[in-house]
Coordinates of C-alpha atoms and ligand atoms in Angstrom, one line a residue:
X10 CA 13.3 3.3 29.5
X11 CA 10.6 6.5 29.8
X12 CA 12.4 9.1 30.4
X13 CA 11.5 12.7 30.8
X14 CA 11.8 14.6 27.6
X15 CA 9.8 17.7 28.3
X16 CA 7.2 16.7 25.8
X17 CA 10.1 15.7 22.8
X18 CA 8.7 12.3 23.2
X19 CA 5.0 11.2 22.8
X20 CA 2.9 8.4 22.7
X21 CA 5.2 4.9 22.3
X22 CA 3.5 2.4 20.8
X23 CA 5.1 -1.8 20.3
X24 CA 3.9 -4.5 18.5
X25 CA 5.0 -7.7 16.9
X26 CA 4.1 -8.2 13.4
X27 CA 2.9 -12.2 13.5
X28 CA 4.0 -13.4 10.9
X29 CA 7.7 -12.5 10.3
X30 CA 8.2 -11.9 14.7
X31 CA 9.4 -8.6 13.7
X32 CA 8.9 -6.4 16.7
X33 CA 7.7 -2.3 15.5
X34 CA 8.2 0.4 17.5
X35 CA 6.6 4.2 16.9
X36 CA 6.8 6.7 18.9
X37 CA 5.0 10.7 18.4
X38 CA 7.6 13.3 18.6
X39 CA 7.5 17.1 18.5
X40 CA 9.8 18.8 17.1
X41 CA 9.0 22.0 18.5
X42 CA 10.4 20.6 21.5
X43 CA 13.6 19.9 20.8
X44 CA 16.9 20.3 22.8
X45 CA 19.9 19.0 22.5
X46 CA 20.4 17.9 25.4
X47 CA 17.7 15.5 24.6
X48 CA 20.7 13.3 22.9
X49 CA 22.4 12.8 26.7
X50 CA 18.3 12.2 28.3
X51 CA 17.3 9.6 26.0
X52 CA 21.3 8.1 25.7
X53 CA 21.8 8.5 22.0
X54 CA 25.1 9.1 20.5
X55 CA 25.2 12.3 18.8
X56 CA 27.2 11.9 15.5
X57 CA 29.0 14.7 14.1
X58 CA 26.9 14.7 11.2
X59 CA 24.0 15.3 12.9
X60 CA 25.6 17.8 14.9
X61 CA 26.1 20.0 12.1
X62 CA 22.7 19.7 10.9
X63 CA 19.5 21.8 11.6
X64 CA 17.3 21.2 14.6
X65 CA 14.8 19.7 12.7
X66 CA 16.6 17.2 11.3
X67 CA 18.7 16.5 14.8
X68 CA 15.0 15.7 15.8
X69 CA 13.6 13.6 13.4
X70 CA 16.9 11.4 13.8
X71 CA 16.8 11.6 18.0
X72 CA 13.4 10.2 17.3
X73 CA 14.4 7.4 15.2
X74 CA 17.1 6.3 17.2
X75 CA 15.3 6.4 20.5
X76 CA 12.4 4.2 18.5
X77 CA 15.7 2.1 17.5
X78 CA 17.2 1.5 21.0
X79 CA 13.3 0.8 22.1
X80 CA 13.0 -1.7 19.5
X81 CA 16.3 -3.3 20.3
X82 CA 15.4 -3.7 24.0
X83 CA 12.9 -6.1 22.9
X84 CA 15.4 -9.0 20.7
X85 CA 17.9 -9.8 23.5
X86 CA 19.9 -7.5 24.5
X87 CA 22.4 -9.4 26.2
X88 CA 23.1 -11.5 22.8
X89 CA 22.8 -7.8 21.1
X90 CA 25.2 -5.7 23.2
X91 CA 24.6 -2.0 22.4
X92 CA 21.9 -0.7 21.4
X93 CA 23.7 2.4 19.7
X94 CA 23.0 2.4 15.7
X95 CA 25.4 3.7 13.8
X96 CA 25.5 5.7 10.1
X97 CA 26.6 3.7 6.8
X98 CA 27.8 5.3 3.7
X99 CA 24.5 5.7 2.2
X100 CA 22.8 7.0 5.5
X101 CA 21.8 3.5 5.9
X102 CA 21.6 2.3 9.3
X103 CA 24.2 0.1 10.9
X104 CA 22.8 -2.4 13.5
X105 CA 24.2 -4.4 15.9
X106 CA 25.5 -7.8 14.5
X107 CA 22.7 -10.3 14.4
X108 CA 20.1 -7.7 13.4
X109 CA 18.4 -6.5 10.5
X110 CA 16.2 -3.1 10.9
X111 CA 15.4 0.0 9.2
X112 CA 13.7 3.6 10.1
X113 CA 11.5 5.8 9.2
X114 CA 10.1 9.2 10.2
X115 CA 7.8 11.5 8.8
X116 CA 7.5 15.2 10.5
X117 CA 5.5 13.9 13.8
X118 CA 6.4 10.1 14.3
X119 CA 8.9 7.9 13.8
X120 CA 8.8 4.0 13.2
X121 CA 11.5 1.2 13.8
X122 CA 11.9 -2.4 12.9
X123 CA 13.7 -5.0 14.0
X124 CA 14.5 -9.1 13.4
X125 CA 16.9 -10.9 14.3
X126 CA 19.4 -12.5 11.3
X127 CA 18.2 -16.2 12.1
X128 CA 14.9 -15.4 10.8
X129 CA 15.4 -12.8 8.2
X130 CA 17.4 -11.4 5.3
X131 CA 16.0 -8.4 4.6
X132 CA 13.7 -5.6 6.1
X133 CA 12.8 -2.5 5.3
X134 CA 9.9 0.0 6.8
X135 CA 8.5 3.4 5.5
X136 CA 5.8 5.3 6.9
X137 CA 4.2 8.7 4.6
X138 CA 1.5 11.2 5.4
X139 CA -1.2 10.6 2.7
X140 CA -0.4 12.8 -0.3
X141 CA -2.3 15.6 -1.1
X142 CA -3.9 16.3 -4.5
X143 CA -1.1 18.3 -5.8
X144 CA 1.7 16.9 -4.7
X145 CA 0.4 13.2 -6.0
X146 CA 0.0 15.0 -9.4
X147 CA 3.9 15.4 -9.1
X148 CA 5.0 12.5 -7.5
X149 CA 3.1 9.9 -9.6
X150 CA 4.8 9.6 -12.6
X151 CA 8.0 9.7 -10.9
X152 CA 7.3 6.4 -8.6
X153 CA 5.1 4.5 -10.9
X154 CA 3.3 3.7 -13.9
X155 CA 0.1 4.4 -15.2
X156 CA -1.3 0.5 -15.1
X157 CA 0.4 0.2 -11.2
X158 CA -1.5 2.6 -10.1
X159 CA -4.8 1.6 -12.0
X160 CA -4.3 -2.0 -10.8
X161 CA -4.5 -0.4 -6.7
X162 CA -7.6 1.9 -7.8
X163 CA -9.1 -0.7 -9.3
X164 CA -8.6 -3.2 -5.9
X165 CA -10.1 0.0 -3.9
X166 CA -7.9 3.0 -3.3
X167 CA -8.5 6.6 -4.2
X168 CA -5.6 8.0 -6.7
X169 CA -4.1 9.4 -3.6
X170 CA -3.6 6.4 -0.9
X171 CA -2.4 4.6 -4.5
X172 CA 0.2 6.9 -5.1
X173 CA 0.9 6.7 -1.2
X174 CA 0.9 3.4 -0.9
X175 CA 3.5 2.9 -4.1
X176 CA 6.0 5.1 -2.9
X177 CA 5.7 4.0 0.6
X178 CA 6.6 0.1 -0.5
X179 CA 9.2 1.0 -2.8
X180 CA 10.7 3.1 -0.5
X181 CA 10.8 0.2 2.1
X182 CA 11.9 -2.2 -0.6
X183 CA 14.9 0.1 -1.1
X184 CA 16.2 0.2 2.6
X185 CA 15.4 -3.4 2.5
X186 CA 17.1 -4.4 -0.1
X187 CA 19.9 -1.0 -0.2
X188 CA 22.4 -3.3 2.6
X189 CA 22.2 -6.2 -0.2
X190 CA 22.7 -3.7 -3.0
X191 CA 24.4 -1.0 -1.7
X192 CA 23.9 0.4 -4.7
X193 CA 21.0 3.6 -5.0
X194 CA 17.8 2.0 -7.7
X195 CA 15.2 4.2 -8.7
X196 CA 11.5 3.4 -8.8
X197 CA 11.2 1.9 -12.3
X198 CA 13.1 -0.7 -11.0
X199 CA 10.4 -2.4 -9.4
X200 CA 6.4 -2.9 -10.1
X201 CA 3.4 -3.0 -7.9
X202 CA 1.8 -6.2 -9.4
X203 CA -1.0 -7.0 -7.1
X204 CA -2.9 -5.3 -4.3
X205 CA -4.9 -7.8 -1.5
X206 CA -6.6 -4.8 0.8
X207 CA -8.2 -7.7 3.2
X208 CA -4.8 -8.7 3.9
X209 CA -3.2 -5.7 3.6
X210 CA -0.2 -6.8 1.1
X211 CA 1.4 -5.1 -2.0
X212 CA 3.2 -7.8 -3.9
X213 CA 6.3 -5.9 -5.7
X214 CA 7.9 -7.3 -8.6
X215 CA 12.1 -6.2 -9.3
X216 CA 12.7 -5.9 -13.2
X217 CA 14.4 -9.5 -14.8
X218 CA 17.7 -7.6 -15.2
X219 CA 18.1 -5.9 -11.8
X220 CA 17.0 -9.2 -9.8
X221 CA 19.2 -11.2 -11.5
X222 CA 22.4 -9.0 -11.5
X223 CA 22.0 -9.1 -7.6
X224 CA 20.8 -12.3 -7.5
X225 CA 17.9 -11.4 -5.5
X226 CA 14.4 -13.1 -6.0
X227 CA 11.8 -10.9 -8.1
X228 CA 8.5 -10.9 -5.8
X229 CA 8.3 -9.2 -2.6
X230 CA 5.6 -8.8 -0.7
X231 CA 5.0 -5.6 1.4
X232 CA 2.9 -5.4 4.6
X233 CA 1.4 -2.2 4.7
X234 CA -1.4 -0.5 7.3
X235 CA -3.3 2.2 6.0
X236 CA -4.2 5.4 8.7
X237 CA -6.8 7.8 8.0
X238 CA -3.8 10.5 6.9
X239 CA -0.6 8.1 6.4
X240 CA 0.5 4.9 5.0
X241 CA 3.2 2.7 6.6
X242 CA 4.4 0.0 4.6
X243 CA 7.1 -3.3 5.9
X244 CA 9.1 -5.4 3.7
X245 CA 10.3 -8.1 4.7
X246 CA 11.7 -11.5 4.5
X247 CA 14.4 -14.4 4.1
X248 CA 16.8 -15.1 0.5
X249 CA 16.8 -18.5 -0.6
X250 CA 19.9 -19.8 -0.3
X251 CA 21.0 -19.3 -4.3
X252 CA 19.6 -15.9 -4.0
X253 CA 21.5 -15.5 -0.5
X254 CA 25.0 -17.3 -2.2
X255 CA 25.3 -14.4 -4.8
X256 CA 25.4 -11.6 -2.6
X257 CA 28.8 -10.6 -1.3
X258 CA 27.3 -8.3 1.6
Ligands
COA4 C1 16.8 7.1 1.5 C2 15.3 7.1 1.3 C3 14.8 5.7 1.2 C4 14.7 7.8 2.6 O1 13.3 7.8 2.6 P1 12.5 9.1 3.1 O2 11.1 8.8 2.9 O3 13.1 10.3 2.5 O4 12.7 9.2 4.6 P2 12.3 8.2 5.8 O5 12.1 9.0 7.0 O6 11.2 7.3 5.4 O7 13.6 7.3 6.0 C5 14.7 7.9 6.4 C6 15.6 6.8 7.0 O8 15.8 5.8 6.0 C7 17.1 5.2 6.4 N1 17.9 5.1 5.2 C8 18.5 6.2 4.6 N2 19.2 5.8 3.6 C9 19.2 4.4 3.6 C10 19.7 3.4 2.8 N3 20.6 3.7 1.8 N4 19.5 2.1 3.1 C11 18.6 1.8 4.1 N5 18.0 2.7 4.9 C12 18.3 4.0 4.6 C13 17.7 6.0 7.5 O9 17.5 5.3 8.7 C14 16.9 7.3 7.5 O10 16.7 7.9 8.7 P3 18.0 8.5 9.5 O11 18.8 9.2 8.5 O12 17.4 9.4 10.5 O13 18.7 7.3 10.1 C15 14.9 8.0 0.1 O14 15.2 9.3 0.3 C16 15.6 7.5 -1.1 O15 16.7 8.0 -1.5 N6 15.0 6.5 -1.9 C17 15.7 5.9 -3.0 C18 14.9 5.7 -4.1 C19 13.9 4.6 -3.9 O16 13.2 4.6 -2.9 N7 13.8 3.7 -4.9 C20 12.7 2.7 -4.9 C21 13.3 1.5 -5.4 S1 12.0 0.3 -5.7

């Protein structure tokens, strides 16, 4: 499905995470070459919403949706249909029936996830560019606490891939969980208990009250890769079938 984009599209990059078989798809993009005609090139519905907004943002979303129909190529597409996603209420993604996914951008790639519903409940993925000094100053007291990020400086991160790496997970717990939800949580709502950097996990923990007015279980754990300047972080997983009774979507 390369098609020519004029340099809008860059490098594409697949890969399967192991564990979960959910299949990752990133590809560079540059906004500064932009068109929308791109929309008909690369077979991506347009929505009107999109069409009203600013080029930028028409970009960053042609990008994730491309990344999308990429990613979707690769479950099968003949049990799948169309590999058009749709916008939900929140701006949560709709998928195809059968799959669970989630995207994310950031000014110069975008990143999509895909599983198919017989092996998973949830997903969620978020990549950042590292904070810088200043903005973490901002940002940290906002997404966490004081002895969450301690706990990751203390298992080997600098204050800043710390801060990064919290708001990245919670921000893919959120889309994960948001379909289940459909409800918006803030960051207080969940805590990062326990950092493994061999293995690359952040274990997340929901609050007692939120997890169990949703029924959801409390621990997650989030998959996350660290670059030299971003952080991208995947949660993912299946509800036990209690958890999975509660939930009325
Ligand atoms: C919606 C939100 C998650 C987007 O994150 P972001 O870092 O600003 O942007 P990203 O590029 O990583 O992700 C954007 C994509 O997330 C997806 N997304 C947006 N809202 C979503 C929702 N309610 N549920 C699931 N996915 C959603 C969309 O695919 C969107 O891209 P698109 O609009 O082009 O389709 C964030 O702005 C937000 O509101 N967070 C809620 C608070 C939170 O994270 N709480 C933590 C709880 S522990």
């Amino acid at each position: 499905m390369m098609r020519e984009t004029g340099g809008f599209i860059g490098e594409v990059c697949t890969e399967m995470a192991p564990a979960s078989g959910v299949r990752v798809v990133r590809c560079a993009f540059d906004s500064d070459r932009y068109q929308p005609g791109l929309f008909t090139e690369l077979r991506i519905a347009m929505p009107e919403s999109i069409a009203r907004s600013v080029p930028k943002r028409q970009a960053e979303f042609l990008a994730g949706r491309y990344a999308a129909a990429l990613a979707l190529q690769y479950l099968s597409p003949a049990a799948i249909g169309s590999t058009q996603v749709g916008i939900g209420e929140r701006r949560n993604p709709l998928w195809p029936n059968g799959v669970v996914g989630s995207i994310s951008h950031t000014d110069v790639v975008a990143v999509c996830a895909v599983g198919l519903r017989t092996g998973l409940d949830y997903l969620g993925i978020d990549r950042e560019a590292l904070m810088s000094a200043r903005v973490c100053d901002e940002v940290a007291p906002v997404v966490s606490s004081r002895p969450e990020r301690e706990r990751l400086c203390a298992g080997g991160l600098s204050e800043q891939a710390a801060t990064t790496l919290i708001f990245s997970a919670k921000e893919s717990l959120f889309k994960a969980l948001y379909p289940l939800v459909r409800d918006y949580f803030g960051f207080e709502v969940a805590e990062a208990t326990a950092l493994c950097l061999e293995e690359q996990i952040l274990v997340l923990r929901l609050s007692e009250s939120f997890a169990s007015k949703y029924h959801l279980p409390r621990e997650y754990r989030c998959q996350f890769t660290l670059g030299e300047h971003w952080i991208q972080s995947l949660t993912c997983g299946k509800l036990l079938g209690r958890a999975r009774a509660g939930v009325s979507g």
